[in-house]
Every structure is written in C-alpha cells, then in structure tokens.
Tab-separated table of C-alpha atoms and ligand atoms in Angstrom:
chain	number	residue	atom	x	y	z
A	1	MET	CA	129.015	73.350	12.883
A	2	SER	CA	129.589	76.655	14.643
A	3	THR	CA	126.247	78.271	13.807
A	4	PRO	CA	123.670	77.627	16.546
A	5	ALA	CA	120.633	75.649	15.383
A	6	VAL	CA	118.317	78.498	16.334
A	7	LEU	CA	120.080	80.555	13.630
A	8	GLY	CA	119.832	77.788	11.027
A	9	GLY	CA	122.876	75.631	11.967
A	10	THR	CA	122.834	71.861	12.446
A	11	PRO	CA	121.367	70.831	15.839
A	12	LEU	CA	123.991	69.343	18.166
A	13	PHE	CA	121.591	66.487	18.942
A	14	GLU	CA	120.240	64.733	15.871
A	15	SER	CA	117.490	63.083	17.886
A	16	PRO	CA	116.234	65.209	20.797
A	17	LEU	CA	117.816	64.499	24.173
A	18	PRO	CA	115.153	63.777	26.806
A	19	PHE	CA	115.080	65.863	29.977
A	20	MET	CA	115.005	62.754	32.131
A	21	ARG	CA	114.590	58.985	32.030
A	22	PRO	CA	113.983	56.695	35.017
A	23	THR	CA	116.907	54.375	35.762
A	24	LEU	CA	115.300	50.984	36.351
A	25	PRO	CA	116.697	47.576	37.342
A	26	GLU	CA	116.966	44.946	34.612
A	27	PHE	CA	113.618	43.225	34.094
A	28	SER	CA	115.279	39.857	34.724
A	29	GLU	CA	116.154	41.024	38.254
A	30	VAL	CA	112.527	41.676	39.220
A	31	ALA	CA	110.820	39.051	37.050
A	32	GLY	CA	110.864	36.320	39.703
A	33	GLU	CA	109.256	38.477	42.383
A	34	ILE	CA	106.684	39.944	40.009
A	35	GLY	CA	105.903	36.404	38.839
A	36	GLU	CA	105.382	35.356	42.446
A	37	ILE	CA	102.782	38.107	42.903
A	38	PHE	CA	100.907	36.855	39.856
A	39	GLN	CA	100.862	33.425	41.472
A	40	THR	CA	99.886	34.436	44.996
A	41	GLY	CA	97.582	37.306	44.037
A	42	MET	CA	99.144	39.446	46.807
A	43	VAL	CA	99.176	42.680	44.828
A	44	THR	CA	98.874	44.957	47.843
A	45	LYS	CA	99.523	44.958	51.601
A	46	GLY	CA	102.065	42.130	51.349
A	47	LYS	CA	105.573	41.220	52.406
A	48	TYR	CA	107.376	43.369	49.831
A	49	LEU	CA	105.964	46.619	51.197
A	50	ALA	CA	106.993	45.585	54.714
A	51	ALA	CA	110.496	44.708	53.468
A	52	PHE	CA	110.821	47.962	51.513
A	53	GLU	CA	109.703	50.044	54.501
A	54	GLN	CA	112.217	48.296	56.736
A	55	ALA	CA	115.024	48.770	54.216
A	56	VAL	CA	114.244	52.484	53.811
A	57	ALA	CA	114.042	53.038	57.586
A	58	GLN	CA	117.437	51.389	57.940
A	59	HIS	CA	118.914	53.422	55.087
A	60	VAL	CA	117.558	56.749	56.342
A	61	GLY	CA	118.177	55.962	60.004
A	62	THR	CA	114.640	56.469	61.293
A	63	ARG	CA	112.563	54.205	63.494
A	64	HIS	CA	109.683	54.240	60.983
A	65	ALA	CA	109.191	54.465	57.229
A	66	VAL	CA	105.679	54.215	55.839
A	67	GLY	CA	105.166	53.536	52.133
A	68	VAL	CA	102.451	55.551	50.421
A	69	SER	CA	101.074	55.990	46.923
A	70	SER	CA	102.913	59.293	46.274
A	71	CYS	CA	104.771	62.044	48.048
A	72	THR	CA	101.661	64.208	47.629
A	73	THR	CA	99.443	61.781	49.568
A	74	GLY	CA	102.320	61.244	52.016
A	75	LEU	CA	102.557	64.976	52.714
A	76	THR	CA	98.771	65.239	53.066
A	77	LEU	CA	98.681	62.404	55.601
A	78	THR	CA	101.769	63.703	57.422
A	79	TYR	CA	100.430	67.252	57.803
A	80	LYS	CA	97.251	65.681	59.196
A	81	ALA	CA	99.135	63.201	61.417
A	82	ALA	CA	101.363	65.945	62.854
A	83	GLU	CA	98.160	67.788	63.876
A	84	LEU	CA	99.186	71.054	62.274
A	85	THR	CA	96.843	73.994	62.731
A	86	GLY	CA	96.441	77.541	61.371
A	87	GLU	CA	99.412	78.827	59.385
A	88	VAL	CA	102.374	76.883	58.017
A	89	VAL	CA	105.489	78.628	56.733
A	90	VAL	CA	106.610	77.183	53.421
A	91	PRO	CA	108.807	78.198	50.480
A	92	SER	CA	107.220	79.287	47.223
A	93	PHE	CA	110.329	78.273	45.237
A	94	THR	CA	109.311	74.614	45.382
A	95	PHE	CA	107.076	72.197	43.536
A	96	MET	CA	103.356	72.871	43.906
A	97	ALA	CA	102.840	69.585	45.784
A	98	THR	CA	104.676	70.905	48.859
A	99	VAL	CA	101.870	73.411	49.284
A	100	HIS	CA	98.641	71.871	47.935
A	101	PRO	CA	98.415	69.270	50.740
A	102	LEU	CA	98.416	72.109	53.305
A	103	VAL	CA	95.294	73.496	51.661
A	104	TRP	CA	93.687	70.015	51.534
A	105	CYS	CA	94.280	69.846	55.307
A	106	GLY	CA	92.556	73.196	55.849
A	107	LEU	CA	95.836	74.963	56.699
A	108	THR	CA	97.018	78.359	55.475
A	109	PRO	CA	100.340	78.394	53.619
A	110	VAL	CA	102.467	81.427	54.462
A	111	PHE	CA	105.251	81.832	51.924
A	112	ALA	CA	108.813	82.719	52.922
A	113	ASP	CA	111.772	83.531	50.702
A	114	VAL	CA	114.700	81.304	49.769
A	115	ASP	CA	118.444	81.783	50.043
A	116	PRO	CA	119.972	83.326	46.891
A	117	ASP	CA	122.855	80.817	46.880
A	118	THR	CA	121.421	77.492	48.082
A	119	TRP	CA	117.879	78.167	46.743
A	120	ASN	CA	116.529	76.507	49.902
A	121	LEU	CA	114.174	78.041	52.468
A	122	ASP	CA	115.960	80.976	54.129
A	123	PRO	CA	115.789	80.424	57.927
A	124	ASP	CA	115.694	84.197	58.580
A	125	SER	CA	112.818	84.697	56.171
A	126	ALA	CA	111.014	81.700	57.715
A	127	ALA	CA	111.507	83.191	61.202
A	128	ALA	CA	110.105	86.537	60.037
A	129	ALA	CA	106.994	84.820	58.626
A	130	ILE	CA	106.055	83.212	61.956
A	131	THR	CA	102.972	84.614	63.721
A	132	PRO	CA	101.047	83.424	66.803
A	133	ALA	CA	98.930	81.324	64.384
A	134	THR	CA	101.932	79.395	62.993
A	135	SER	CA	102.109	75.704	63.856
A	136	ALA	CA	104.935	74.540	61.596
A	137	ILE	CA	107.644	75.200	59.047
A	138	VAL	CA	107.912	72.942	55.997
A	139	ALA	CA	111.213	73.088	54.086
A	140	THR	CA	112.116	71.436	50.777
A	141	HIS	CA	115.542	69.992	49.877
A	142	VAL	CA	115.418	71.858	46.577
A	143	PHE	CA	116.753	69.775	43.656
A	144	GLY	CA	118.244	67.456	46.290
A	145	ASN	CA	120.340	70.101	48.046
A	146	PRO	CA	119.918	69.419	51.782
A	147	ALA	CA	118.083	72.273	53.499
A	148	ASP	CA	119.770	74.271	56.253
A	149	VAL	CA	118.500	71.778	58.855
A	150	GLU	CA	120.467	73.129	61.813
A	151	ARG	CA	119.333	76.736	61.484
A	152	LEU	CA	115.749	75.725	60.667
A	153	GLU	CA	115.707	73.531	63.782
A	154	SER	CA	116.853	76.437	65.851
A	155	VAL	CA	114.205	78.780	64.349
A	156	ALA	CA	111.472	76.176	64.944
A	157	ARG	CA	112.644	75.480	68.502
A	158	ARG	CA	112.763	79.166	69.445
A	159	ALA	CA	109.284	79.787	68.006
A	160	GLY	CA	107.834	76.587	69.491
A	161	VAL	CA	106.619	75.327	66.099
A	162	LYS	CA	107.061	71.989	64.369
A	163	LEU	CA	109.506	71.378	61.532
A	164	LEU	CA	108.827	69.036	58.615
A	165	PHE	CA	110.616	68.377	55.350
A	166	ASP	CA	109.385	67.810	51.843
A	167	ALA	CA	112.147	65.365	50.961
A	168	ALA	CA	110.712	64.565	47.517
A	169	HIS	CA	114.203	65.093	46.030
A	170	GLY	CA	116.008	63.662	49.040
A	171	PHE	CA	116.927	60.082	48.077
A	172	GLY	CA	120.643	60.152	47.262
A	173	ALA	CA	121.319	63.363	49.227
A	174	LEU	CA	123.590	63.409	52.277
A	175	TYR	CA	123.328	65.917	55.110
A	176	ARG	CA	126.619	66.073	57.030
A	177	GLY	CA	127.535	62.707	55.544
A	178	LYS	CA	124.297	60.890	56.425
A	179	PRO	CA	121.272	60.180	54.201
A	180	VAL	CA	118.703	62.967	54.298
A	181	GLY	CA	115.467	61.972	55.983
A	182	SER	CA	115.750	61.782	59.758
A	183	HIS	CA	115.155	65.387	60.840
A	184	GLY	CA	112.132	67.296	62.056
A	185	GLU	CA	108.834	65.606	62.844
A	186	ALA	CA	108.960	63.737	59.540
A	187	GLU	CA	110.479	63.819	56.070
A	188	VAL	CA	108.427	62.783	53.060
A	189	PHE	CA	110.114	61.307	49.979
A	190	SER	CA	108.877	60.807	46.443
A	191	SER	CA	109.812	57.748	44.403
A	192	SER	CA	108.165	58.831	41.157
A	193	PRO	CA	110.052	58.274	37.861
A	194	THR	CA	112.030	61.542	37.996
A	195	LYS	CA	113.712	60.572	41.289
A	196	LEU	CA	116.899	58.600	42.057
A	197	LEU	CA	114.887	55.851	43.747
A	198	VAL	CA	111.938	54.799	41.601
A	199	THR	CA	108.861	52.750	42.505
A	200	GLY	CA	106.748	53.862	39.532
A	201	GLU	CA	104.558	56.200	41.561
A	202	GLY	CA	105.124	56.257	45.289
A	203	GLY	CA	106.341	57.980	48.421
A	204	ILE	CA	107.752	57.256	51.858
A	205	VAL	CA	107.111	59.019	55.157
A	206	ALA	CA	110.219	58.710	57.343
A	207	THR	CA	109.874	59.605	61.019
A	208	ASN	CA	111.102	58.818	64.510
A	209	ASN	CA	107.687	59.737	65.895
A	210	ALA	CA	105.707	56.512	66.465
A	211	GLU	CA	102.371	58.317	66.680
A	212	ILE	CA	102.906	60.130	63.350
A	213	ALA	CA	103.887	56.819	61.731
A	214	ARG	CA	100.789	55.114	63.171
A	215	ARG	CA	98.460	57.874	61.975
A	216	VAL	CA	99.971	57.825	58.479
A	217	GLU	CA	99.496	54.036	58.391
A	218	VAL	CA	95.871	54.416	59.462
A	219	GLY	CA	95.418	57.401	57.153
A	220	ARG	CA	96.596	55.510	54.073
A	221	GLU	CA	93.824	52.965	54.876
A	222	TYR	CA	90.900	55.434	54.696
A	223	GLY	CA	91.465	56.261	58.377
A	224	ASN	CA	90.425	52.728	59.306
A	225	PRO	CA	92.585	51.353	62.143
A	226	GLY	CA	91.383	47.829	61.330
A	227	ASN	CA	88.034	47.665	63.115
A	228	TYR	CA	86.038	49.412	60.369
A	229	ASP	CA	85.409	52.367	62.686
A	230	THR	CA	87.348	55.201	61.045
A	231	GLU	CA	89.458	57.268	63.394
A	232	PHE	CA	89.559	60.265	61.008
A	233	PRO	CA	88.751	60.805	57.318
A	234	GLY	CA	91.685	59.181	55.531
A	235	LEU	CA	92.654	58.320	51.967
A	236	ASN	CA	93.459	55.232	49.992
A	237	ALA	CA	97.169	55.966	49.756
A	238	ARG	CA	98.700	52.498	49.846
A	239	MET	CA	101.864	51.578	47.971
A	240	GLN	CA	101.350	48.503	45.791
A	241	GLU	CA	103.541	45.398	46.002
A	242	PHE	CA	104.798	45.939	42.432
A	243	SER	CA	106.087	49.345	43.506
A	244	ALA	CA	107.684	47.966	46.655
A	245	ILE	CA	109.562	45.325	44.618
A	246	LEU	CA	110.840	48.023	42.288
A	247	GLY	CA	111.739	50.115	45.336
A	248	LEU	CA	113.787	47.339	46.945
A	249	HIS	CA	115.872	46.936	43.793
A	250	SER	CA	116.086	50.668	43.210
A	251	LEU	CA	117.328	51.240	46.767
A	252	ARG	CA	120.289	48.948	46.002
A	253	MET	CA	121.090	51.142	42.993
A	254	LEU	CA	120.713	54.423	44.900
A	255	GLU	CA	124.316	55.078	45.933
A	256	ASP	CA	125.528	54.338	42.418
A	257	ASN	CA	122.852	56.620	40.942
A	258	ALA	CA	123.801	59.460	43.298
A	259	LYS	CA	127.507	59.083	42.454
A	260	ARG	CA	126.788	59.041	38.721
A	261	ARG	CA	124.705	62.211	38.946
A	262	ASN	CA	127.377	63.965	40.979
A	263	HIS	CA	129.921	62.936	38.346
A	264	LEU	CA	127.677	64.314	35.561
A	265	VAL	CA	127.342	67.581	37.493
A	266	ASP	CA	131.136	67.813	37.827
A	267	ILE	CA	131.288	67.622	34.029
A	268	TYR	CA	128.522	70.241	33.700
A	269	ARG	CA	130.293	72.584	36.109
A	270	GLN	CA	133.639	72.158	34.364
A	271	GLY	CA	132.061	72.577	30.938
A	272	LEU	CA	130.285	75.771	31.952
A	273	GLN	CA	133.143	77.147	34.046
A	274	GLY	CA	133.823	80.755	33.118
A	275	VAL	CA	130.695	81.207	30.983
A	276	GLU	CA	129.637	84.704	31.945
A	277	GLY	CA	126.216	84.978	33.532
A	278	ILE	CA	125.809	81.281	34.433
A	279	TYR	CA	125.603	80.537	38.162
A	280	PHE	CA	125.247	77.238	40.064
A	281	GLN	CA	123.322	76.195	43.152
A	282	LYS	CA	125.601	76.315	46.196
A	283	ILE	CA	125.989	73.011	48.012
A	284	ASP	CA	127.541	73.031	51.495
A	285	PRO	CA	130.856	71.145	51.154
A	286	ARG	CA	129.809	68.982	54.121
A	287	ASP	CA	126.737	67.772	52.185
A	288	ARG	CA	125.954	65.931	48.964
A	289	CYS	CA	123.190	67.006	46.596
A	290	SER	CA	121.182	64.187	45.012
A	291	TYR	CA	120.899	66.262	41.822
A	292	LYS	CA	117.382	65.077	41.253
A	293	ASP	CA	117.677	68.140	38.998
A	294	PHE	CA	120.686	70.086	37.829
A	295	SER	CA	119.667	73.712	37.468
A	296	ILE	CA	121.571	76.823	36.503
A	297	ARG	CA	120.855	80.521	36.911
A	298	VAL	CA	121.106	82.642	33.785
A	299	VAL	CA	121.715	86.338	34.443
A	300	GLU	CA	120.572	88.069	31.272
A	301	SER	CA	122.707	91.210	31.603
A	302	GLU	CA	125.876	89.079	31.777
A	303	PHE	CA	124.990	86.094	29.583
A	304	GLY	CA	123.576	88.238	26.793
A	305	LEU	CA	120.293	86.279	26.582
A	306	SER	CA	117.420	85.745	28.963
A	307	ARG	CA	116.732	82.298	30.432
A	308	ASP	CA	113.757	81.982	28.074
A	309	MET	CA	115.886	82.804	25.027
A	310	LEU	CA	118.477	80.225	26.108
A	311	VAL	CA	115.683	77.650	26.510
A	312	GLN	CA	114.474	78.385	22.988
A	313	ALA	CA	117.980	78.127	21.556
A	314	LEU	CA	118.607	74.847	23.427
A	315	ARG	CA	115.324	73.418	22.152
A	316	ALA	CA	116.536	74.108	18.611
A	317	GLU	CA	119.697	72.114	19.469
A	318	GLY	CA	117.495	69.179	20.565
A	319	VAL	CA	117.904	69.777	24.319
A	320	ASP	CA	114.792	69.580	26.486
A	321	THR	CA	114.753	71.679	29.682
A	322	ARG	CA	112.337	72.681	32.495
A	323	ASN	CA	111.777	76.103	34.025
A	324	TYR	CA	111.659	74.925	37.653
A	325	TYR	CA	110.055	76.786	39.485
A	326	ASP	CA	108.410	79.311	37.233
A	327	PRO	CA	105.905	80.489	38.217
A	328	PRO	CA	106.676	80.127	41.905
A	329	VAL	CA	103.747	78.647	43.833
A	330	HIS	CA	102.427	81.969	45.230
A	331	LEU	CA	101.905	83.184	41.644
A	332	HIS	CA	99.991	80.082	40.456
A	333	THR	CA	96.361	80.640	39.479
A	334	ALA	CA	95.341	78.421	42.419
A	335	TYR	CA	96.974	80.899	44.827
A	336	ARG	CA	95.959	84.097	43.033
A	337	HIS	CA	93.831	85.099	46.012
A	338	VAL	CA	96.941	85.316	48.215
A	339	GLY	CA	99.537	86.143	45.543
A	340	GLU	CA	98.851	89.881	45.687
A	341	ARG	CA	99.834	89.915	49.371
A	342	TYR	CA	103.329	88.716	48.433
A	343	ARG	CA	103.985	91.205	45.647
A	344	GLY	CA	107.614	92.313	46.074
A	345	ARG	CA	108.000	90.362	49.314
A	346	LEU	CA	109.705	87.280	47.890
A	347	PRO	CA	112.384	88.953	45.760
A	348	VAL	CA	114.832	86.035	45.650
A	349	THR	CA	112.083	83.542	44.785
A	350	GLU	CA	110.765	85.717	41.971
A	351	ARG	CA	114.247	86.356	40.567
A	352	LEU	CA	115.237	82.691	40.688
A	353	ALA	CA	111.943	81.703	39.052
A	354	LYS	CA	112.781	83.939	36.086
A	355	GLU	CA	116.475	83.000	35.893
A	356	CYS	CA	116.668	79.271	36.689
A	357	VAL	CA	116.529	76.487	34.160
A	358	SER	CA	116.935	72.769	34.796
A	359	LEU	CA	119.130	70.951	32.274
A	360	PRO	CA	118.791	67.257	31.372
A	361	ILE	CA	120.102	64.828	33.961
A	362	PHE	CA	119.358	61.194	34.689
A	363	SER	CA	121.421	58.525	36.381
A	364	HIS	CA	122.333	56.581	33.218
A	365	MET	CA	122.916	59.668	31.054
A	366	GLU	CA	126.105	59.541	28.989
A	367	PRO	CA	128.819	62.017	30.082
A	368	ASP	CA	129.302	62.846	26.397
A	369	ALA	CA	125.750	64.252	26.252
A	370	VAL	CA	126.595	66.617	29.119
A	371	GLN	CA	129.697	67.816	27.283
A	372	ARG	CA	127.636	68.500	24.171
A	373	ILE	CA	125.051	70.476	26.140
A	374	CYS	CA	127.853	72.622	27.584
A	375	GLU	CA	129.201	73.084	24.064
A	376	ALA	CA	125.706	74.101	22.907
A	377	ILE	CA	125.427	76.702	25.685
A	378	ARG	CA	128.867	78.118	24.884
A	379	ARG	CA	128.021	78.276	21.182
A	380	ILE	CA	124.709	79.976	21.951
A	381	GLN	CA	126.466	82.567	24.077
A	382	ARG	CA	129.082	83.288	21.398
A	383	HIS	CA	126.181	84.176	19.093
A	384	SER	CA	124.068	85.867	21.739
A	385	ALA	CA	123.759	89.194	19.929
A	386	ALA	CA	122.507	87.579	16.705
A	387	ILE	CA	120.193	85.213	18.602
A	388	ARG	CA	118.776	88.091	20.601
A	389	LYS	CA	118.032	89.945	17.390
A	390	ALA	CA	116.493	86.881	15.736
A	391	LEU	CA	114.274	86.086	18.719
A	392	SER	CA	113.110	89.608	19.501
B	409	PLP	C1	109.366	69.166	45.925
B	409	PLP	C2	108.311	68.163	45.537
B	409	PLP	N1	107.357	67.862	46.423
B	409	PLP	C3	106.400	66.950	46.154
B	409	PLP	C4	106.368	66.308	44.931
B	409	PLP	C5	105.275	65.343	44.642
B	409	PLP	O1	105.746	64.046	44.499
B	409	PLP	P1	104.791	62.905	43.925
B	409	PLP	O2	104.764	63.075	42.445
B	409	PLP	O3	105.418	61.628	44.360
B	409	PLP	O4	103.446	63.101	44.538
B	409	PLP	C6	107.346	66.577	43.976
B	409	PLP	C7	107.338	65.888	42.675
B	409	PLP	O5	108.297	65.888	41.953
B	409	PLP	C8	108.332	67.548	44.287
B	409	PLP	O6	109.262	67.876	43.373
C-alpha cells in the first residue's frame, strides 16, 4: 500500500476519479417544466428565461441580469456594450475566454501581473499598465476568489477608465459577505458544467447600468432591437428555455454547493497541512471563495518534485488534474505576436503557471475522496527522490 502507483504500487483509486462533475437537480424536479416546453413549443425567449434573469438579479443585487448562451458571448457583448476602445488591461493568469472577446471587439489586450498570494489581478500592476489609450480594466475572480474590488475601483477611478469583471467563477463567491456580481460596469458569469450554478451552457451579464443591459439584450438578438433594423452587428447569443429551467433549480442549490465545496477545501487544507512545498491560494477572511477550482502551488525545491512530476504521479494513482493556467494567455500561440513583449514582465503569472495545479473538486464529491487525494500527495512526497529518478 505504501508504494506510490507511479513506482509500481497499487493505485489509491481503483477507478479513476474525475476532475469534475456537474451537480444537477433530480430529473423529477425539472421534468414537469421540461414537459411543458415540449407541449407549448416555447423553447426559447419564454417565461423561464425572464424568471431566471429576475432571480439572478435579485440574488446578485443588481438592477439587471441578462441571460446569454455562454460567458464568452456575454463578455463579447458586454465589452461592445460598454463601448470600450483601444487598450484594455487584463490578467494573463486567467482562462483564455477573458481575453479572446477583447480581440473579437477590435480591442488590444494589455496584460498585467497577478498577486502572488491571491492569484488575482494585482491592482498596482494594473495601474502601471494603463496608458492614454486604455479604456478599461477587466479582472477575473480567479478560481472563485473575489478580486480586490476596492483597490481596483480606486485604480480605475483615478485613471478615469472603466472596470469590468469576468465573473465566470463567481457564482457561490461572497465579497465582503455579499454575492459577487454587482461591481464595476458589469460582471459576467458562466453557468457551464464546471461551475457551481449550471445551465448546461450559458452565461449571465449582471449590471446596474440600464444602457449596458439594453445593448446586451439587443446584441444577443443579432443587434436587432425588434424592428429588423440592426443597431450594431450582434450575435445570436440567447439562452434557451431548457437552460433557464436548469438555472432556476441550480440557483436554489447554489448556497449548498458553495458550502459543500468550502467544506471539501477545509479537508484538503487540513490533509495537506505541513506538506513542504505546497501552498494555497489566499482568500481574504472577509470573503468566501466559490472554489470553482481548488488549486495548489507546488514549489519544486521544497516539495522534491515539480508540478508536472506530481501530476504524473497523481495520474498513476487515478487522480485527474488540470494545469490551470499553463500556458498563461500571453504565451498562447494565438498571442505569440505580443508574447515577446511580455518576456520577463509577468514574473508572478509565469511562476504560478508552472507551479499551480487544480485538484478534483465538485459539489457532490465525497469527503473521503479528498482525504485519499491528500494521502496520495503525502505518499508521493515521501517517495519523491525515487519518483524523481524514475521520471527523469
Ligand atoms: C475565467 C473564465 N472566463 C470565461 C470562461 C468562459 O465561459 P463559457 O464556457 O461559459 O463561455 C471561463 C470558462 O470556464 C472561465 O474560466
């Protein structure tokens, strides 16, 4: 039992443990409403989307919430609706979809570094990246850890630029005790299967700005305000009724899902306490992370193995992981033309990209599985010298 699987021992998980699974309502709970749609034929633009939007606006505490087909289309429409121009300061330690929509809107992403502890956009680095061409800052709540809203607001205010949030990981997170989603010009959520609130595919644009909400509504309808005379080139980015039904039920499960994930992370943190070279994301004690992902930093010189070696050893144990966010966006092939400009200028981002690994977490995951993963990591570290030799 004590030999790690990568060295020929028995894997801790007989059947591989998935990285994530969506937590869905019971089918019986949604069957009636889905059945109704089959009867009425109202598969899109119906009452369930309106109800879901209202429920999300109430939950988040914004005047408007507009349902869209994904967070990616939501961000694209929001960047357009907020009339951004020129350069937009954005982290590179984020998912690619924070940045791609800027390019689709003809904007220039300017990458800033992240904080070494919270892994969120560093307000000082964002401030330093602002030029006369900057129109906005976009920050991500990385892995569901609320961004440093207050300091980012102050940077944006002083520079006279707009502030927006990629809140893809935001459902379930609390900033100063209140649900994330009501700051800046707008916050854009994802409700894809990896999130705490699931609509299948989907997204929500939350905003207090009536004009942004109106433009996103028009934009998700090809740019057609209803008179067939398009106001601007839009998309088809509507959220379907099936998704909205799922969303309404999922919203009722959200608080429970967030509590469960925080409980699982308590077990992870306890189980990995004192393991040399493993570091956690810092969450402000006044906030709550949604733990859309639970990620750790592996410092090779202390742990005895690199992040990649740990990933390989965990795979042998039957544990699936993700290297979020490696490569960071500025080093993706799509951004190669600008990547050179950032060489050595985003040191925290590049270090985190090499050292971070996301471990399995989903809302209905068994606490016992978390304990076994911690056991696997401890066992791997005890044999780090032999594993290093075997893998080199
Ligand atoms: C930070 C971030 N932004 C945007 C997205 C895109 O979301 P969607 O898949 O709903 O388009 C994701 C997806 O996980 C994400 O992690």
